PDB file of C-alpha atoms in Angstrom:
ATOM      1  CA  ALA A   1     -12.074   9.618   4.922  1.00  0.00           C
ATOM      2  CA  GLU A   2     -11.571   5.986   4.869  1.00  0.00           C
ATOM      3  CA  ARG A   3     -15.151   5.452   3.657  1.00  0.00           C
ATOM      4  CA  LEU A   4     -14.624   7.847   0.864  1.00  0.00           C
ATOM      5  CA  ALA A   5     -11.558   6.392  -0.095  1.00  0.00           C
ATOM      6  CA  ARG A   6     -12.924   2.828  -0.331  1.00  0.00           C
ATOM      7  CA  GLN A   7     -15.641   4.266  -2.434  1.00  0.00           C
ATOM      8  CA  ALA A   8     -13.123   5.796  -5.020  1.00  0.00           C
ATOM      9  CA  VAL A   9     -11.355   2.432  -5.022  1.00  0.00           C
ATOM     10  CA  THR A  10     -14.478   0.435  -5.452  1.00  0.00           C
ATOM     11  CA  HIS A  11     -15.592   2.715  -8.211  1.00  0.00           C
ATOM     12  CA  ASP A  12     -12.128   2.292  -9.818  1.00  0.00           C
ATOM     13  CA  ALA A  13      -9.786  -0.378  -8.732  1.00  0.00           C
ATOM     14  CA  ALA A  14      -6.863   1.213 -10.286  1.00  0.00           C
ATOM     15  CA  HIS A  15      -7.266   4.753  -8.746  1.00  0.00           C
ATOM     16  CA  PHE A  16      -3.719   5.804  -7.706  1.00  0.00           C
ATOM     17  CA  ARG A  17      -4.771   8.607  -5.451  1.00  0.00           C
ATOM     18  CA  GLY A  18      -7.967   6.558  -3.793  1.00  0.00           C
ATOM     19  CA  ARG A  19      -5.468   3.857  -3.107  1.00  0.00           C
ATOM     20  CA  LEU A  20      -2.833   6.067  -1.457  1.00  0.00           C
ATOM     21  CA  VAL A  21      -5.477   7.734   0.684  1.00  0.00           C
ATOM     22  CA  LEU A  22      -6.700   4.560   1.805  1.00  0.00           C
ATOM     23  CA  ALA A  23      -3.375   3.463   2.887  1.00  0.00           C
ATOM     24  CA  GLY A  24      -2.899   6.372   4.942  1.00  0.00           C
ATOM     25  CA  THR A  25      -6.360   6.241   6.702  1.00  0.00           C
ATOM     26  CA  LEU A  26      -5.513   2.329   7.402  1.00  0.00           C
ATOM     27  CA  GLY A  27      -2.252   3.364   8.963  1.00  0.00           C
ATOM     28  CA  ALA A  28      -3.931   6.220  11.093  1.00  0.00           C
ATOM     29  CA  ARG A  29      -5.810   3.336  12.551  1.00  0.00           C
ATOM     30  CA  PHE A  30      -2.987   1.015  12.757  1.00  0.00           C
ATOM     31  CA  ALA A  31      -4.560  -1.544  10.362  1.00  0.00           C
ATOM     32  CA  LEU A  32      -0.865  -2.295   9.412  1.00  0.00           C
ATOM     33  CA  ILE A  33      -1.197  -5.658   7.676  1.00  0.00           C
ATOM     34  CA  GLU A  34      -4.006  -4.378   5.487  1.00  0.00           C
ATOM     35  CA  GLU A  35      -2.142  -1.108   4.882  1.00  0.00           C
ATOM     36  CA  LEU A  36       1.106  -2.827   3.674  1.00  0.00           C
ATOM     37  CA  ALA A  37      -0.666  -5.349   1.322  1.00  0.00           C
ATOM     38  CA  LEU A  38      -2.383  -2.329  -0.219  1.00  0.00           C
ATOM     39  CA  LEU A  39       0.974  -0.323  -0.643  1.00  0.00           C
ATOM     40  CA  ALA A  40       2.706  -3.284  -1.932  1.00  0.00           C
ATOM     41  CA  ALA A  41       0.120  -3.439  -4.751  1.00  0.00           C
ATOM     42  CA  LEU A  42       0.022   0.187  -5.413  1.00  0.00           C
ATOM     43  CA  ILE A  43       3.815   0.395  -5.292  1.00  0.00           C
ATOM     44  CA  ARG A  44       3.914  -2.224  -8.080  1.00  0.00           C
ATOM     45  CA  ASP A  45       1.405  -0.626 -10.229  1.00  0.00           C
ATOM     46  CA  LEU A  46       3.061   2.760  -9.833  1.00  0.00           C
ATOM     47  CA  GLU A  47       6.335   1.307 -10.788  1.00  0.00           C
ATOM     48  CA  ARG A  48       4.638  -0.527 -13.770  1.00  0.00           C
ATOM     49  CA  ALA A  49       3.090   2.769 -14.929  1.00  0.00           C
ATOM     50  CA  LEU A  50       6.187   4.663 -14.821  1.00  0.00           C
ATOM     51  CA  LEU A  51       8.185   2.141 -16.629  1.00  0.00           C
ATOM     52  CA  PRO A  52       5.783   0.235 -18.679  1.00  0.00           C
ATOM     53  CA  GLU A  53       7.007  -3.160 -19.985  1.00  0.00           C
ATOM     54  CA  ASP A  54       5.465  -2.697 -23.139  1.00  0.00           C
ATOM     55  CA  GLY A  55       6.475   0.879 -23.918  1.00  0.00           C
ATOM     56  CA  HIS A  56       2.756   2.132 -23.918  1.00  0.00           C
ATOM     57  CA  VAL A  57       2.619   5.622 -22.707  1.00  0.00           C
ATOM     58  CA  ASP A  58      -1.061   6.941 -21.536  1.00  0.00           C
ATOM     59  CA  GLU A  59      -1.920   9.081 -24.326  1.00  0.00           C
ATOM     60  CA  GLU A  60      -4.514  10.850 -22.166  1.00  0.00           C
ATOM     61  CA  HIS A  61      -1.807  12.811 -20.256  1.00  0.00           C
ATOM     62  CA  ASP A  62       1.298  14.957 -20.747  1.00  0.00           C
ATOM     63  CA  PRO A  63       4.024  12.309 -20.293  1.00  0.00           C
ATOM     64  CA  ALA A  64       6.348  14.657 -18.402  1.00  0.00           C
ATOM     65  CA  ALA A  65       3.756  16.024 -16.041  1.00  0.00           C
ATOM     66  CA  TRP A  66       2.046  12.402 -15.636  1.00  0.00           C
ATOM     67  CA  ALA A  67       5.607  10.725 -14.687  1.00  0.00           C
ATOM     68  CA  ARG A  68       5.979  13.609 -12.075  1.00  0.00           C
ATOM     69  CA  HIS A  69       2.831  12.920 -10.801  1.00  0.00           C
ATOM     70  CA  LEU A  70       3.279   9.242 -10.543  1.00  0.00           C
ATOM     71  CA  ARG A  71       6.802   9.930  -9.036  1.00  0.00           C
ATOM     72  CA  HIS A  72       4.945  11.987  -6.481  1.00  0.00           C
ATOM     73  CA  PHE A  73       2.542   9.022  -5.657  1.00  0.00           C
ATOM     74  CA  LEU A  74       5.427   6.596  -5.365  1.00  0.00           C
ATOM     75  CA  TYR A  75       7.158   8.891  -3.099  1.00  0.00           C
ATOM     76  CA  CYS A  76       4.272   9.174  -0.917  1.00  0.00           C
ATOM     77  CA  ALA A  77       3.466   5.421  -0.910  1.00  0.00           C
ATOM     78  CA  ARG A  78       7.053   4.500  -0.042  1.00  0.00           C
ATOM     79  CA  GLY A  79       6.810   7.082   3.109  1.00  0.00           C
ATOM     80  CA  LEU A  80       3.586   5.324   4.197  1.00  0.00           C
ATOM     81  CA  GLU A  81       5.337   1.749   3.635  1.00  0.00           C
ATOM     82  CA  ALA A  82       8.427   2.816   5.685  1.00  0.00           C
ATOM     83  CA  ASP A  83       6.283   4.078   8.678  1.00  0.00           C
ATOM     84  CA  ALA A  84       4.004   1.143   8.664  1.00  0.00           C
ATOM     85  CA  ALA A  85       6.778  -1.429   8.254  1.00  0.00           C
ATOM     86  CA  TYR A  86       8.479   0.271  11.081  1.00  0.00           C
ATOM     87  CA  LEU A  87       5.531  -0.043  13.286  1.00  0.00           C
ATOM     88  CA  ALA A  88       4.938  -3.700  12.042  1.00  0.00           C
ATOM     89  CA  ALA A  89       8.278  -4.294  13.534  1.00  0.00           C
ATOM     90  CA  ASP A  90       9.637  -5.044   9.986  1.00  0.00           C
ATOM     91  CA  PRO A  91      12.849  -2.663  10.069  1.00  0.00           C
ATOM     92  CA  GLU A  92      14.575  -4.111   6.949  1.00  0.00           C
ATOM     93  CA  ARG A  93      11.349  -3.331   4.951  1.00  0.00           C
ATOM     94  CA  ALA A  94      11.069   0.122   6.577  1.00  0.00           C
ATOM     95  CA  ALA A  95      14.912   0.719   5.804  1.00  0.00           C
ATOM     96  CA  ALA A  96      14.366  -0.443   1.962  1.00  0.00           C
ATOM     97  CA  ALA A  97      11.225   1.956   1.696  1.00  0.00           C
ATOM     98  CA  LEU A  98      13.104   4.740   3.072  1.00  0.00           C
ATOM     99  CA  GLN A  99      16.096   4.283   0.336  1.00  0.00           C
ATOM    100  CA  SER A 100      13.574   4.100  -2.259  1.00  0.00           C
ATOM    101  CA  ALA A 101      11.483   7.136  -1.193  1.00  0.00           C
ATOM    102  CA  SER A 102      14.994   9.183  -0.899  1.00  0.00           C
ATOM    103  CA  ALA A 103      15.803   8.529  -4.494  1.00  0.00           C
ATOM    104  CA  LEU A 104      12.281  10.001  -5.129  1.00  0.00           C
ATOM    105  CA  ALA A 105      12.357  13.044  -2.843  1.00  0.00           C
ATOM    106  CA  PRO A 106      11.336  16.359  -4.274  1.00  0.00           C
ATOM    107  CA  ASP A 107      14.471  18.170  -2.518  1.00  0.00           C
ATOM    108  CA  LEU A 108      17.614  17.881  -0.635  1.00  0.00           C
ATOM    109  CA  GLY A 109      15.820  18.475   2.834  1.00  0.00           C
ATOM    110  CA  GLN A 110      13.466  15.690   2.480  1.00  0.00           C
ATOM    111  CA  THR A 111      16.317  13.471   1.193  1.00  0.00           C
ATOM    112  CA  ALA A 112      18.302  14.490   4.269  1.00  0.00           C
ATOM    113  CA  SER A 113      15.301  13.642   6.412  1.00  0.00           C
ATOM    114  CA  LEU A 114      14.552  10.227   5.058  1.00  0.00           C
ATOM    115  CA  TYR A 115      18.209   9.333   5.241  1.00  0.00           C
ATOM    116  CA  SER A 116      17.929  10.406   9.005  1.00  0.00           C
ATOM    117  CA  LYS A 117      15.176   7.905   9.398  1.00  0.00           C
ATOM    118  CA  TYR A 118      17.340   5.345   7.692  1.00  0.00           C
ATOM    119  CA  LEU A 119      20.155   5.679   9.989  1.00  0.00           C
ATOM    120  CA  PHE A 120      17.766   5.546  13.024  1.00  0.00           C
ATOM    121  CA  MET A 121      16.480   2.201  11.552  1.00  0.00           C
ATOM    122  CA  THR A 122      20.086   0.920  12.109  1.00  0.00           C
ATOM    123  CA  ASN A 123      18.952   0.713  15.855  1.00  0.00           C
ATOM    124  CA  TYR A 124      16.666  -2.248  14.860  1.00  0.00           C
ATOM    125  CA  ARG A 125      18.492  -4.013  12.095  1.00  0.00           C
ATOM    126  CA  ARG A 126      21.270  -6.449  12.318  1.00  0.00           C
ATOM    127  CA  THR A 127      23.916  -4.082  10.885  1.00  0.00           C
ATOM    128  CA  VAL A 128      27.752  -4.522  10.796  1.00  0.00           C
ATOM    129  CA  PRO A 129      29.044  -1.776  13.023  1.00  0.00           C
ATOM    130  CA  LYS A 130      31.614  -0.505  10.192  1.00  0.00           C
ATOM    131  CA  THR A 131      28.767  -0.427   7.698  1.00  0.00           C
ATOM    132  CA  ALA A 132      26.693   1.667  10.221  1.00  0.00           C
ATOM    133  CA  ARG A 133      29.445   3.730  10.951  1.00  0.00           C
ATOM    134  CA  GLN A 134      30.115   4.504   7.124  1.00  0.00           C
ATOM    135  CA  ALA A 135      26.475   5.101   6.615  1.00  0.00           C
ATOM    136  CA  ALA A 136      26.552   7.642   9.413  1.00  0.00           C
ATOM    137  CA  LEU A 137      29.415   9.339   7.848  1.00  0.00           C
ATOM    138  CA  MET A 138      27.435   9.687   4.651  1.00  0.00           C
ATOM    139  CA  PHE A 139      25.065  12.035   6.465  1.00  0.00           C
ATOM    140  CA  ASP A 140      27.613  14.872   6.497  1.00  0.00           C
ATOM    141  CA  GLU A 141      27.197  14.866   2.711  1.00  0.00           C
ATOM    142  CA  PHE A 142      23.830  16.888   2.965  1.00  0.00           C
ATOM    143  CA  PHE A 143      25.773  19.476   4.986  1.00  0.00           C
ATOM    144  CA  ARG A 144      28.892  19.853   2.740  1.00  0.00           C
ATOM    145  CA  GLY A 145      28.033  23.437   1.635  1.00  0.00           C
ATOM    146  CA  VAL A 146      26.584  24.668   4.839  1.00  0.00           C
ATOM    147  CA  ARG A 147      28.870  27.096   6.911  1.00  0.00           C
ATOM    148  CA  ALA A 148      28.993  26.622  10.517  1.00  0.00           C
ATOM    149  CA  TYR A 149      27.693  29.539  12.548  1.00  0.00           C
ATOM    150  CA  SER A 150      30.452  31.527  14.307  1.00  0.00           C
ATOM    151  CA  HIS A 151      29.975  32.979  17.610  1.00  0.00           C
ATOM    152  CA  ASP A 152      32.931  35.359  17.320  1.00  0.00           C
ATOM    153  CA  GLY A 153      30.579  38.404  16.597  1.00  0.00           C
ATOM    154  CA  VAL A 154      28.455  37.951  19.792  1.00  0.00           C
ATOM    155  CA  ARG A 155      28.236  40.998  21.813  1.00  0.00           C
ATOM    156  CA  ARG A 156      28.914  40.206  25.877  1.00  0.00           C
ATOM    157  CA  VAL A 157      26.717  42.107  28.510  1.00  0.00           C
ATOM    158  CA  PRO A 158      28.143  40.593  31.613  1.00  0.00           C
ATOM    159  CA  GLU A 159      25.114  42.193  33.509  1.00  0.00           C
ATOM    160  CA  LYS A 160      22.487  40.755  31.179  1.00  0.00           C
ATOM    161  CA  ARG A 161      20.741  37.225  31.950  1.00  0.00           C
ATOM    162  CA  LEU A 162      21.677  34.641  29.460  1.00  0.00           C
ATOM    163  CA  ARG A 163      18.579  33.230  27.576  1.00  0.00           C
ATOM    164  CA  ILE A 164      18.957  29.749  26.079  1.00  0.00           C
ATOM    165  CA  GLY A 165      16.393  28.562  23.448  1.00  0.00           C
ATOM    166  CA  TYR A 166      15.790  24.667  22.708  1.00  0.00           C
ATOM    167  CA  ILE A 167      14.477  23.852  19.372  1.00  0.00           C
ATOM    168  CA  SER A 168      13.121  20.301  18.681  1.00  0.00           C
ATOM    169  CA  ARG A 169      10.121  19.160  16.408  1.00  0.00           C
ATOM    170  CA  ASP A 170       9.505  16.520  19.193  1.00  0.00           C
ATOM    171  CA  PHE A 171       8.369  18.671  22.048  1.00  0.00           C
ATOM    172  CA  ARG A 172       4.928  18.532  21.035  1.00  0.00           C
ATOM    173  CA  LEU A 173       4.432  15.193  19.159  1.00  0.00           C
ATOM    174  CA  HIS A 174       7.000  12.992  20.659  1.00  0.00           C
ATOM    175  CA  ALA A 175       5.718   9.926  22.228  1.00  0.00           C
ATOM    176  CA  MET A 176       7.247  10.821  25.262  1.00  0.00           C
ATOM    177  CA  ALA A 177       4.704  13.824  25.593  1.00  0.00           C
ATOM    178  CA  TYR A 178       1.952  11.163  25.803  1.00  0.00           C
TER     179      TYR A 178
END
């Protein structure tokens, strides 16, 4: 994938998808310095394409569809930047990238997930405790309309064995599993 992405970028240095794929392949092999530099340039170019200073809009594409396309690439690039910055021991940059990505997230679930990662970054950043607490309390906003599960209607059968299930995305892919 890296070889093909490099070929695409060599053929067209401004190719957004090729640059994004290349950044992902660099991250997969922990070439973080190269990945972060590539992402910084890509993000700059995507933002310029979304908000051109000269007002020029690419006539070749439907403007609304093209803007959605660019926003999706920017969302992905910011996500890769957050992960790479975190792994490169730059939690401030990771947190900023997470905030930027959350503004571009396609749905509330993705926004909540990014905000959760942002809160996790407070463990590695110099954050005033009061500020960290306020940020954590804001996480409640994602669940404002969610009704808590009620255990009132559960039928109890004393002679039957109680089964307890655990749900976690970390059972298979967490660092501790390795």
